Each structure stands twice: as C-alpha cells, then as structure tokens.
Amino acid sequence: MERVVQFTGPRQVEVAEQPPAELPPGHLRVRTRYSGISAGTELTAYRGTNPYLTRTWDPQARLFRDGEAGIEYPVAGWGYSEVGEVLEISPELSGTPGLPQVGDVVWGIWGHRSEGIVPAERMVGHSLPAGLEPLAGAFARVGAIAYNAVLAADIHVGEDVAVFGQGVIGLLTTRLAQLNGARVTAVDALDGRLETAKRYGAQHTLNARTDAVAERIREATAGLGADLAIEISGVYPALHDALRSVTVGGRVVASGFYQGDGIGLRLGDEFHHNRVQLICSQIGGVPPQLSGRWSVERLQQTFLRLVAEGQVDVTSLVSHVIPVADAVDAYELLDERPAEALQVVLEF
C-alpha cells in the first residue's frame, strides 16, 4: 500500500493508505526516501490560512476569484521537496536523453507520499549530483527559492544587504547573498537562528524583538541605510522593517508568503517618502530581466551544484528526521515550537 500524508482539516493530519497507482505512459515511478516539510507555504495549508482554501486562482486572468475554494480538505500529498529512487520507467521512454534510470537517486516534487508518479519531462536532469548524500536532494526547491530572491535583489559586490527571517530559506539566502559579494545583516526574532546565521555568512545580526532594526542598520551604514533588503519570513511587520531599513531609492525583495490583511505594513511611511522599490520574488518564475538565461530548473540544478561543490551546506540545517508514521508530531513541532526546529524531514 502507498502511504500519503494529508490534512483533513485545519491542524489535522493523518497518514492514509491507498493502493499503488498504475504507471501511465510518459511517467516514472519513484520510491520516496525523504520529503522536506516547508515551514512557510506548507504550514498555511496545515493551519487553514492558504488563499486556495477560500478562493480560486484563475490562471488565465492571473486573479483570485471569490466564492469558491480552489482546494478542499482533505489536502493530500502536499509538499515540494522530495528525494527518492527510480523504481519503474514507462517502456516507451527508453533512451530518452537525460532521463534518470531505474535505481538512480532523484530529486523533485511529488508530495509527501511513499511513491510518486511523475511526468518524465519533469525528471530530466534530476539525478542527484555525484557525491551528495540523498538528504541533500530535499533542498533543491527551497534552495531555488533563496537563489531566486538573491537574483531579484541584483546584489553588487560590497553592498549592504539585510535579510529578514533566518529560517531554512533565510539562512540559505544569507549564504547566497554573501557568495554574491554582499555584507549581510541577518534579522530574526530567535537568537539561536541568529547564531546559525553567523555561520552562514552574516557579518551582523539583529534581534527583531529587542533591537531597533532600522536604526541599527542605518548606524552601521553611515546613516544611509542598506542598499537592499530581502524579506523571507512572510510576516508583515518584518516587511515594514525591511522598507524602513533601506536607503533612498533602495530595493526590497518580498519573497515570503504573506497571509491575510497587511497588519503592521504602513506604505505611507518610509516606503513612500524614500521612494523604495518593492519587488516580489516567487518561485513560479525568475526575474523578468533574467528570463532569457535563467529558469526555475536552472535555479534548482545550480543550487545543488553549489552544494556538491561545498559552497553551501544544507544537511546541517536538518534538525529533525521523523518517520512518516509520526507526521502529526512533525507538524505540531513546526507549528507550536518553531524555535526548536529548522528543516524537518519526513523519512519514508
């Protein structure tokens, strides 16, 4: 039987069993080894705040429509950070260039389920780079999200960059910004994460609860403010602080997944008076000015290459590897005790 993690209602999790699906033409069957839980986007479905639960996304109009939910409980197989072993390939795919073979360890997106049926075109080039342990493959997508935000920021060597939020994606953003030549100030409300941020390249750290963040950043930059900021936590007051922290004409990249009304965000204040650029980074696409050279696929593959080359450490970010049978405990940990966890991974 196949095991699938599903949300049956807000903060209700179960591991359901179902018969394995037939392998249709043009697909691969992958046996999952690890599946990383997103502490941002995924928890919005767990908590019941995801906009798809109350509205429908119209892909043609690029608008949310009120009146009907786009997804309903039970929400099965949520997740986007999987790694596993190819079990079966549809026979007509034999000889497809770049396609993983039976027995290869691969990374991709097929959700929190013990087996994934994945279209072949989504798995070309998805074999794990040589020398990487399988657990590292679960970071391809979260690493790409951080990478995308750094590309959107358009960092230049020697610039001052503030990164708001030092969870898993924020720490990876800090490291990638440093690799890009930035002098990084890391901001978070948890001292433990700020200590980790120092190991990931932050030159300065500020606690959002106890430090006057914008004032401290301006003091450290001769009164100018940061050249740019990346907000990765998805918290409106943090986005407001990011807007307060940058220089006149500075840039703020909003890469978090913000929920509900913008309580704590006042766009008539520093954003307006300092003519701040506010840019959205979302993993559905790359910055428009780079679309001729970059793609989401390249983001993921390049990030894993950086990990394989030893330039980015991911496995030390794994705080918990939890058997899938105990998935309820994994979500409760991330929801109720976030200070105790970084990357939580389900093991199948």
Short mmCIF file of N, CA and C in Angstrom, two decimals, residues 15-186:
data_model
loop_
_atom_site.label_atom_id
_atom_site.label_comp_id
_atom_site.label_asym_id
_atom_site.label_seq_id
_atom_site.Cartn_x
_atom_site.Cartn_y
_atom_site.Cartn_z
N VAL A 15 -1.96 9.91 8.12
CA VAL A 15 -1.22 9.18 7.10
C VAL A 15 -2.16 8.11 6.56
N ALA A 16 -2.65 8.35 5.35
CA ALA A 16 -3.61 7.44 4.74
C ALA A 16 -2.90 6.40 3.89
N GLU A 17 -3.55 5.27 3.69
CA GLU A 17 -3.02 4.22 2.83
C GLU A 17 -3.95 4.03 1.64
N GLN A 18 -3.35 3.79 0.48
CA GLN A 18 -4.13 3.57 -0.73
C GLN A 18 -3.35 2.65 -1.65
N PRO A 19 -4.06 1.95 -2.54
CA PRO A 19 -3.35 1.04 -3.45
C PRO A 19 -2.43 1.82 -4.38
N PRO A 20 -1.28 1.25 -4.75
CA PRO A 20 -0.40 1.93 -5.70
C PRO A 20 -1.09 2.18 -7.04
N ALA A 21 -0.82 3.33 -7.64
CA ALA A 21 -1.43 3.67 -8.92
C ALA A 21 -0.69 2.96 -10.06
N GLU A 22 -1.42 2.71 -11.15
CA GLU A 22 -0.79 2.18 -12.36
C GLU A 22 0.14 3.25 -12.94
N LEU A 23 1.20 2.81 -13.60
CA LEU A 23 2.13 3.74 -14.22
C LEU A 23 1.65 4.07 -15.63
N PRO A 24 1.20 5.32 -15.88
CA PRO A 24 0.72 5.68 -17.21
C PRO A 24 1.89 5.94 -18.16
N PRO A 25 1.64 5.98 -19.45
CA PRO A 25 2.71 6.30 -20.41
C PRO A 25 3.31 7.67 -20.10
N GLY A 26 4.62 7.78 -20.37
CA GLY A 26 5.29 9.06 -20.20
C GLY A 26 5.64 9.41 -18.77
N HIS A 27 5.62 8.43 -17.85
CA HIS A 27 5.86 8.71 -16.43
C HIS A 27 6.91 7.77 -15.84
N LEU A 28 7.42 8.19 -14.66
CA LEU A 28 8.32 7.38 -13.85
C LEU A 28 7.66 7.12 -12.51
N ARG A 29 8.00 5.98 -11.92
CA ARG A 29 7.59 5.69 -10.54
C ARG A 29 8.82 5.83 -9.65
N VAL A 30 8.67 6.64 -8.60
CA VAL A 30 9.78 6.91 -7.69
C VAL A 30 9.39 6.53 -6.28
N ARG A 31 10.28 5.78 -5.61
CA ARG A 31 10.05 5.44 -4.20
C ARG A 31 10.72 6.50 -3.33
N THR A 32 9.93 7.16 -2.50
CA THR A 32 10.42 8.27 -1.70
C THR A 32 11.33 7.78 -0.57
N ARG A 33 12.44 8.50 -0.39
CA ARG A 33 13.28 8.27 0.78
C ARG A 33 13.07 9.38 1.81
N TYR A 34 13.10 10.63 1.35
CA TYR A 34 12.92 11.77 2.24
C TYR A 34 12.00 12.79 1.59
N SER A 35 11.28 13.52 2.43
CA SER A 35 10.42 14.60 1.96
C SER A 35 10.47 15.73 2.98
N GLY A 36 10.99 16.88 2.55
CA GLY A 36 11.12 18.01 3.47
C GLY A 36 9.82 18.77 3.63
N ILE A 37 9.55 19.20 4.85
CA ILE A 37 8.35 19.98 5.14
C ILE A 37 8.69 21.46 5.04
N SER A 38 7.89 22.21 4.30
CA SER A 38 8.03 23.66 4.23
C SER A 38 7.39 24.30 5.45
N ALA A 39 8.20 25.05 6.19
CA ALA A 39 7.67 25.71 7.40
C ALA A 39 6.95 27.01 7.07
N GLY A 40 6.86 27.36 5.79
CA GLY A 40 6.15 28.57 5.38
C GLY A 40 4.90 28.24 4.61
N THR A 41 5.04 28.04 3.31
CA THR A 41 3.90 27.80 2.43
C THR A 41 3.08 26.60 2.89
N GLU A 42 3.76 25.51 3.24
CA GLU A 42 3.02 24.30 3.59
C GLU A 42 2.21 24.46 4.86
N LEU A 43 2.75 25.19 5.82
CA LEU A 43 2.00 25.38 7.07
C LEU A 43 0.76 26.22 6.87
N THR A 44 0.68 27.01 5.78
CA THR A 44 -0.56 27.75 5.53
C THR A 44 -1.72 26.81 5.23
N ALA A 45 -1.44 25.69 4.56
CA ALA A 45 -2.49 24.68 4.33
C ALA A 45 -2.80 23.93 5.62
N TYR A 46 -1.78 23.64 6.40
CA TYR A 46 -1.97 22.95 7.67
C TYR A 46 -2.81 23.80 8.63
N ARG A 47 -2.53 25.11 8.65
CA ARG A 47 -3.24 26.00 9.57
C ARG A 47 -4.59 26.46 9.04
N GLY A 48 -4.82 26.30 7.75
CA GLY A 48 -6.09 26.73 7.16
C GLY A 48 -6.09 28.16 6.68
N THR A 49 -4.91 28.77 6.47
CA THR A 49 -4.85 30.17 6.04
C THR A 49 -4.51 30.33 4.56
N ASN A 50 -4.22 29.24 3.87
CA ASN A 50 -3.83 29.34 2.46
C ASN A 50 -4.98 29.90 1.63
N PRO A 51 -4.71 30.88 0.75
CA PRO A 51 -5.80 31.50 -0.02
C PRO A 51 -6.55 30.53 -0.91
N TYR A 52 -5.93 29.44 -1.31
CA TYR A 52 -6.62 28.45 -2.15
C TYR A 52 -7.77 27.76 -1.41
N LEU A 53 -7.76 27.83 -0.08
CA LEU A 53 -8.82 27.20 0.70
C LEU A 53 -10.11 28.03 0.71
N THR A 54 -10.03 29.29 0.31
CA THR A 54 -11.22 30.15 0.30
C THR A 54 -11.50 30.78 -1.05
N ARG A 55 -10.51 30.78 -1.97
CA ARG A 55 -10.68 31.39 -3.28
C ARG A 55 -10.08 30.49 -4.35
N THR A 56 -10.40 30.79 -5.59
CA THR A 56 -9.90 30.02 -6.72
C THR A 56 -8.97 30.89 -7.55
N TRP A 57 -7.83 30.34 -7.92
CA TRP A 57 -6.88 31.04 -8.77
C TRP A 57 -7.28 30.85 -10.23
N ASP A 58 -7.47 31.94 -10.95
CA ASP A 58 -7.79 31.91 -12.37
C ASP A 58 -6.48 32.10 -13.15
N PRO A 59 -5.91 31.03 -13.72
CA PRO A 59 -4.59 31.15 -14.35
C PRO A 59 -4.60 31.99 -15.62
N GLN A 60 -5.76 32.10 -16.29
CA GLN A 60 -5.81 32.93 -17.49
C GLN A 60 -5.84 34.42 -17.13
N ALA A 61 -6.69 34.77 -16.18
CA ALA A 61 -6.80 36.18 -15.76
C ALA A 61 -5.70 36.58 -14.79
N ARG A 62 -5.00 35.57 -14.19
CA ARG A 62 -4.00 35.83 -13.16
C ARG A 62 -4.61 36.56 -11.98
N LEU A 63 -5.79 36.12 -11.56
CA LEU A 63 -6.51 36.71 -10.44
C LEU A 63 -7.09 35.61 -9.57
N PHE A 64 -7.23 35.89 -8.27
CA PHE A 64 -8.01 35.02 -7.40
C PHE A 64 -9.48 35.42 -7.52
N ARG A 65 -10.36 34.42 -7.60
CA ARG A 65 -11.80 34.64 -7.68
C ARG A 65 -12.45 34.22 -6.36
N ASP A 66 -13.28 35.10 -5.83
CA ASP A 66 -14.01 34.79 -4.60
C ASP A 66 -15.17 33.86 -4.88
N GLY A 67 -15.63 33.19 -3.83
CA GLY A 67 -16.87 32.43 -3.93
C GLY A 67 -16.70 30.93 -3.99
N GLU A 68 -15.52 30.44 -4.32
CA GLU A 68 -15.32 29.00 -4.40
C GLU A 68 -13.87 28.69 -4.07
N ALA A 69 -13.67 27.60 -3.29
CA ALA A 69 -12.32 27.23 -2.89
C ALA A 69 -11.61 26.50 -4.03
N GLY A 70 -10.33 26.81 -4.19
CA GLY A 70 -9.53 26.11 -5.19
C GLY A 70 -9.11 24.72 -4.76
N ILE A 71 -8.92 24.55 -3.45
CA ILE A 71 -8.63 23.24 -2.88
C ILE A 71 -9.52 23.05 -1.66
N GLU A 72 -9.81 21.81 -1.35
CA GLU A 72 -10.65 21.49 -0.20
C GLU A 72 -10.00 20.37 0.60
N TYR A 73 -10.33 20.33 1.89
CA TYR A 73 -9.88 19.21 2.71
C TYR A 73 -10.65 17.95 2.31
N PRO A 74 -10.00 16.79 2.32
CA PRO A 74 -8.61 16.57 2.69
C PRO A 74 -7.64 17.03 1.59
N VAL A 75 -6.55 17.65 2.02
CA VAL A 75 -5.48 18.06 1.13
C VAL A 75 -4.41 16.98 1.20
N ALA A 76 -4.25 16.22 0.14
CA ALA A 76 -3.39 15.05 0.16
C ALA A 76 -2.08 15.30 -0.58
N GLY A 77 -1.00 14.79 0.00
CA GLY A 77 0.28 14.82 -0.69
C GLY A 77 0.89 16.19 -0.85
N TRP A 78 0.55 17.14 0.04
CA TRP A 78 1.17 18.46 -0.03
C TRP A 78 2.66 18.30 0.21
N GLY A 79 3.46 19.15 -0.40
CA GLY A 79 4.91 19.05 -0.23
C GLY A 79 5.62 19.27 -1.54
N TYR A 80 6.86 19.81 -1.48
CA TYR A 80 7.57 20.09 -2.74
C TYR A 80 9.07 19.89 -2.61
N SER A 81 9.51 19.01 -1.73
CA SER A 81 10.95 18.83 -1.51
C SER A 81 11.26 17.35 -1.32
N GLU A 82 11.11 16.56 -2.39
CA GLU A 82 11.24 15.13 -2.28
C GLU A 82 12.53 14.61 -2.91
N VAL A 83 12.98 13.48 -2.40
CA VAL A 83 14.12 12.76 -2.98
C VAL A 83 13.84 11.27 -2.84
N GLY A 84 14.17 10.51 -3.87
CA GLY A 84 13.87 9.09 -3.83
C GLY A 84 14.61 8.32 -4.91
N GLU A 85 14.20 7.08 -5.10
CA GLU A 85 14.87 6.17 -6.03
C GLU A 85 13.89 5.75 -7.13
N VAL A 86 14.35 5.80 -8.37
CA VAL A 86 13.50 5.41 -9.50
C VAL A 86 13.25 3.90 -9.45
N LEU A 87 11.98 3.53 -9.42
CA LEU A 87 11.58 2.12 -9.39
C LEU A 87 11.19 1.59 -10.76
N GLU A 88 10.57 2.46 -11.57
CA GLU A 88 9.99 1.98 -12.83
C GLU A 88 9.91 3.14 -13.82
N ILE A 89 10.17 2.82 -15.08
CA ILE A 89 10.08 3.81 -16.15
C ILE A 89 9.15 3.27 -17.21
N SER A 90 8.24 4.10 -17.69
CA SER A 90 7.35 3.68 -18.77
C SER A 90 8.17 3.21 -19.97
N PRO A 91 7.86 2.03 -20.54
CA PRO A 91 8.75 1.40 -21.54
C PRO A 91 9.09 2.28 -22.73
N GLU A 92 8.15 3.09 -23.21
CA GLU A 92 8.41 3.88 -24.42
C GLU A 92 9.41 5.01 -24.18
N LEU A 93 9.80 5.23 -22.91
CA LEU A 93 10.76 6.30 -22.60
C LEU A 93 12.21 5.83 -22.70
N SER A 94 12.43 4.58 -23.00
CA SER A 94 13.79 4.04 -23.07
C SER A 94 14.64 4.86 -24.03
N GLY A 95 15.82 5.27 -23.56
CA GLY A 95 16.73 6.03 -24.40
C GLY A 95 16.53 7.52 -24.38
N THR A 96 15.58 8.03 -23.59
CA THR A 96 15.36 9.48 -23.51
C THR A 96 16.58 10.17 -22.91
N PRO A 97 17.20 11.12 -23.63
CA PRO A 97 18.41 11.78 -23.12
C PRO A 97 18.16 12.49 -21.79
N GLY A 98 19.06 12.28 -20.85
CA GLY A 98 18.99 12.97 -19.56
C GLY A 98 18.02 12.38 -18.58
N LEU A 99 17.25 11.35 -18.99
CA LEU A 99 16.25 10.78 -18.09
C LEU A 99 16.93 9.83 -17.10
N PRO A 100 16.65 9.97 -15.79
CA PRO A 100 17.23 9.03 -14.83
C PRO A 100 16.82 7.59 -15.15
N GLN A 101 17.65 6.66 -14.71
CA GLN A 101 17.40 5.24 -14.93
C GLN A 101 16.93 4.56 -13.65
N VAL A 102 16.40 3.36 -13.79
CA VAL A 102 15.97 2.60 -12.62
C VAL A 102 17.15 2.43 -11.66
N GLY A 103 16.90 2.75 -10.39
CA GLY A 103 17.93 2.69 -9.37
C GLY A 103 18.60 4.01 -9.07
N ASP A 104 18.44 5.01 -9.96
CA ASP A 104 19.04 6.31 -9.72
C ASP A 104 18.33 7.03 -8.57
N VAL A 105 19.09 7.79 -7.79
CA VAL A 105 18.52 8.67 -6.77
C VAL A 105 18.19 10.00 -7.43
N VAL A 106 16.95 10.44 -7.28
CA VAL A 106 16.48 11.64 -7.97
C VAL A 106 15.82 12.58 -6.97
N TRP A 107 15.72 13.85 -7.38
CA TRP A 107 15.04 14.87 -6.58
C TRP A 107 13.91 15.47 -7.43
N GLY A 108 12.92 16.03 -6.75
CA GLY A 108 11.81 16.62 -7.50
C GLY A 108 10.64 16.92 -6.58
N ILE A 109 9.49 17.04 -7.21
CA ILE A 109 8.27 17.39 -6.48
C ILE A 109 7.21 16.34 -6.79
N TRP A 110 6.85 15.55 -5.80
CA TRP A 110 5.70 14.66 -5.93
C TRP A 110 4.93 14.53 -4.63
N GLY A 111 5.30 15.32 -3.63
CA GLY A 111 4.49 15.40 -2.41
C GLY A 111 4.88 14.37 -1.36
N HIS A 112 4.27 14.52 -0.20
CA HIS A 112 4.54 13.61 0.93
C HIS A 112 3.80 12.30 0.72
N ARG A 113 4.40 11.43 -0.08
CA ARG A 113 3.82 10.12 -0.37
C ARG A 113 4.95 9.13 -0.58
N SER A 114 4.68 7.88 -0.28
CA SER A 114 5.75 6.88 -0.34
C SER A 114 6.16 6.55 -1.76
N GLU A 115 5.29 6.77 -2.73
CA GLU A 115 5.63 6.60 -4.14
C GLU A 115 5.09 7.78 -4.94
N GLY A 116 5.90 8.24 -5.88
CA GLY A 116 5.46 9.32 -6.74
C GLY A 116 5.37 8.84 -8.18
N ILE A 117 4.29 9.23 -8.86
CA ILE A 117 4.15 9.01 -10.31
C ILE A 117 4.39 10.36 -10.95
N VAL A 118 5.54 10.51 -11.63
CA VAL A 118 6.00 11.82 -12.06
C VAL A 118 6.17 11.85 -13.58
N PRO A 119 5.64 12.88 -14.27
CA PRO A 119 5.87 13.00 -15.71
C PRO A 119 7.36 13.03 -16.04
N ALA A 120 7.72 12.33 -17.10
CA ALA A 120 9.14 12.19 -17.43
C ALA A 120 9.79 13.53 -17.70
N GLU A 121 9.08 14.47 -18.34
CA GLU A 121 9.72 15.74 -18.69
C GLU A 121 10.12 16.53 -17.44
N ARG A 122 9.49 16.25 -16.30
CA ARG A 122 9.85 16.93 -15.06
C ARG A 122 11.03 16.30 -14.35
N MET A 123 11.52 15.16 -14.87
CA MET A 123 12.61 14.46 -14.20
C MET A 123 13.90 14.44 -15.01
N VAL A 124 13.88 14.99 -16.21
CA VAL A 124 15.11 15.07 -16.99
C VAL A 124 16.12 15.96 -16.26
N GLY A 125 17.32 15.43 -16.07
CA GLY A 125 18.34 16.19 -15.36
C GLY A 125 18.18 16.22 -13.85
N HIS A 126 17.35 15.34 -13.30
CA HIS A 126 17.06 15.37 -11.87
C HIS A 126 17.77 14.27 -11.09
N SER A 127 18.76 13.62 -11.68
CA SER A 127 19.59 12.70 -10.89
C SER A 127 20.42 13.51 -9.90
N LEU A 128 20.57 12.97 -8.70
CA LEU A 128 21.33 13.68 -7.67
C LEU A 128 22.79 13.78 -8.09
N PRO A 129 23.41 14.97 -7.97
CA PRO A 129 24.83 15.10 -8.33
C PRO A 129 25.70 14.10 -7.58
N ALA A 130 26.74 13.65 -8.25
CA ALA A 130 27.65 12.67 -7.64
C ALA A 130 28.25 13.22 -6.36
N GLY A 131 28.30 12.35 -5.34
CA GLY A 131 28.92 12.73 -4.08
C GLY A 131 27.97 13.30 -3.06
N LEU A 132 26.76 13.63 -3.44
CA LEU A 132 25.81 14.19 -2.49
C LEU A 132 25.04 13.07 -1.79
N GLU A 133 24.87 13.21 -0.49
CA GLU A 133 24.02 12.25 0.21
C GLU A 133 22.56 12.54 -0.13
N PRO A 134 21.71 11.51 -0.16
CA PRO A 134 20.33 11.71 -0.61
C PRO A 134 19.58 12.82 0.12
N LEU A 135 19.85 13.00 1.41
CA LEU A 135 19.12 14.01 2.17
C LEU A 135 19.28 15.40 1.56
N ALA A 136 20.42 15.67 0.93
CA ALA A 136 20.66 16.98 0.34
C ALA A 136 19.69 17.27 -0.80
N GLY A 137 19.20 16.23 -1.46
CA GLY A 137 18.27 16.43 -2.56
C GLY A 137 16.97 17.08 -2.15
N ALA A 138 16.62 16.98 -0.88
CA ALA A 138 15.38 17.59 -0.39
C ALA A 138 15.47 19.11 -0.33
N PHE A 139 16.64 19.69 -0.61
CA PHE A 139 16.81 21.13 -0.53
C PHE A 139 16.79 21.80 -1.90
N ALA A 140 16.55 21.06 -2.97
CA ALA A 140 16.60 21.67 -4.30
C ALA A 140 15.62 22.81 -4.45
N ARG A 141 14.39 22.62 -4.00
CA ARG A 141 13.36 23.64 -4.19
C ARG A 141 13.54 24.82 -3.23
N VAL A 142 13.79 24.54 -1.95
CA VAL A 142 13.96 25.65 -1.01
C VAL A 142 15.21 26.45 -1.36
N GLY A 143 16.24 25.76 -1.83
CA GLY A 143 17.43 26.47 -2.27
C GLY A 143 17.15 27.35 -3.46
N ALA A 144 16.31 26.88 -4.38
CA ALA A 144 15.95 27.68 -5.55
C ALA A 144 15.16 28.92 -5.15
N ILE A 145 14.32 28.81 -4.13
CA ILE A 145 13.55 29.97 -3.65
C ILE A 145 14.50 31.04 -3.13
N ALA A 146 15.51 30.63 -2.35
CA ALA A 146 16.51 31.57 -1.85
C ALA A 146 17.31 32.16 -3.00
N TYR A 147 17.71 31.33 -3.93
CA TYR A 147 18.51 31.76 -5.08
C TYR A 147 17.73 32.79 -5.90
N ASN A 148 16.44 32.52 -6.11
CA ASN A 148 15.60 33.43 -6.89
C ASN A 148 15.52 34.81 -6.23
N ALA A 149 15.40 34.83 -4.91
CA ALA A 149 15.34 36.11 -4.19
C ALA A 149 16.64 36.88 -4.35
N VAL A 150 17.77 36.19 -4.31
CA VAL A 150 19.07 36.85 -4.45
C VAL A 150 19.23 37.40 -5.87
N LEU A 151 18.78 36.65 -6.87
CA LEU A 151 18.83 37.17 -8.24
C LEU A 151 17.95 38.41 -8.39
N ALA A 152 16.76 38.38 -7.78
CA ALA A 152 15.86 39.53 -7.86
C ALA A 152 16.44 40.75 -7.16
N ALA A 153 17.26 40.52 -6.15
CA ALA A 153 17.86 41.62 -5.41
C ALA A 153 18.92 42.35 -6.23
N ASP A 154 19.53 41.68 -7.19
CA ASP A 154 20.55 42.30 -8.05
C ASP A 154 21.68 42.89 -7.20
N ILE A 155 22.28 42.03 -6.39
CA ILE A 155 23.34 42.45 -5.46
C ILE A 155 24.63 42.72 -6.22
N HIS A 156 25.33 43.76 -5.79
CA HIS A 156 26.66 44.06 -6.31
C HIS A 156 27.69 43.91 -5.20
N VAL A 157 28.91 43.57 -5.59
CA VAL A 157 29.97 43.32 -4.62
C VAL A 157 30.14 44.52 -3.69
N GLY A 158 30.15 44.24 -2.39
CA GLY A 158 30.38 45.28 -1.39
C GLY A 158 29.14 45.96 -0.89
N GLU A 159 27.97 45.62 -1.42
CA GLU A 159 26.75 46.28 -0.97
C GLU A 159 26.29 45.72 0.37
N ASP A 160 25.54 46.58 1.11
CA ASP A 160 24.95 46.18 2.39
C ASP A 160 23.56 45.62 2.14
N VAL A 161 23.36 44.38 2.60
CA VAL A 161 22.10 43.68 2.38
C VAL A 161 21.57 43.19 3.72
N ALA A 162 20.31 43.46 4.00
CA ALA A 162 19.65 42.94 5.20
C ALA A 162 18.73 41.80 4.78
N VAL A 163 18.84 40.67 5.46
CA VAL A 163 17.98 39.53 5.19
C VAL A 163 17.09 39.31 6.40
N PHE A 164 15.79 39.50 6.21
CA PHE A 164 14.81 39.39 7.29
C PHE A 164 14.21 37.99 7.29
N GLY A 165 14.42 37.26 8.38
CA GLY A 165 13.97 35.88 8.50
C GLY A 165 15.14 34.94 8.31
N GLN A 166 15.43 34.14 9.35
CA GLN A 166 16.56 33.22 9.29
C GLN A 166 16.13 31.79 9.58
N GLY A 167 14.98 31.43 9.01
CA GLY A 167 14.64 30.02 8.93
C GLY A 167 15.51 29.37 7.86
N VAL A 168 15.11 28.21 7.39
CA VAL A 168 15.94 27.48 6.43
C VAL A 168 16.19 28.31 5.17
N ILE A 169 15.12 28.85 4.57
CA ILE A 169 15.30 29.60 3.33
C ILE A 169 16.05 30.90 3.59
N GLY A 170 15.80 31.54 4.73
CA GLY A 170 16.51 32.76 5.07
C GLY A 170 18.00 32.53 5.27
N LEU A 171 18.36 31.43 5.91
CA LEU A 171 19.78 31.11 6.10
C LEU A 171 20.46 30.84 4.76
N LEU A 172 19.76 30.14 3.88
CA LEU A 172 20.33 29.90 2.55
C LEU A 172 20.45 31.21 1.77
N THR A 173 19.49 32.10 1.96
CA THR A 173 19.56 33.42 1.32
C THR A 173 20.77 34.19 1.84
N THR A 174 21.00 34.15 3.14
CA THR A 174 22.16 34.82 3.73
C THR A 174 23.45 34.30 3.11
N ARG A 175 23.57 32.98 3.00
CA ARG A 175 24.78 32.40 2.43
C ARG A 175 24.95 32.78 0.96
N LEU A 176 23.87 32.71 0.18
CA LEU A 176 23.97 33.04 -1.24
C LEU A 176 24.27 34.53 -1.45
N ALA A 177 23.70 35.38 -0.61
CA ALA A 177 23.99 36.81 -0.71
C ALA A 177 25.45 37.08 -0.41
N GLN A 178 25.99 36.38 0.60
CA GLN A 178 27.41 36.55 0.91
C GLN A 178 28.27 36.07 -0.26
N LEU A 179 27.93 34.91 -0.85
CA LEU A 179 28.67 34.42 -2.00
C LEU A 179 28.61 35.41 -3.16
N ASN A 180 27.54 36.20 -3.19
CA ASN A 180 27.37 37.18 -4.27
C ASN A 180 28.11 38.48 -4.00
N GLY A 181 28.78 38.56 -2.86
CA GLY A 181 29.60 39.73 -2.57
C GLY A 181 29.00 40.72 -1.60
N ALA A 182 27.88 40.36 -0.97
CA ALA A 182 27.21 41.30 -0.06
C ALA A 182 27.81 41.24 1.34
N ARG A 183 27.66 42.35 2.06
CA ARG A 183 27.90 42.40 3.50
C ARG A 183 26.52 42.27 4.14
N VAL A 184 26.26 41.13 4.78
CA VAL A 184 24.90 40.76 5.17
C VAL A 184 24.65 41.05 6.65
N THR A 185 23.49 41.68 6.91
CA THR A 185 22.94 41.77 8.26
C THR A 185 21.73 40.84 8.32
N ALA A 186 21.78 39.87 9.22
CA ALA A 186 20.68 38.90 9.38
C ALA A 186 19.76 39.36 10.50
#
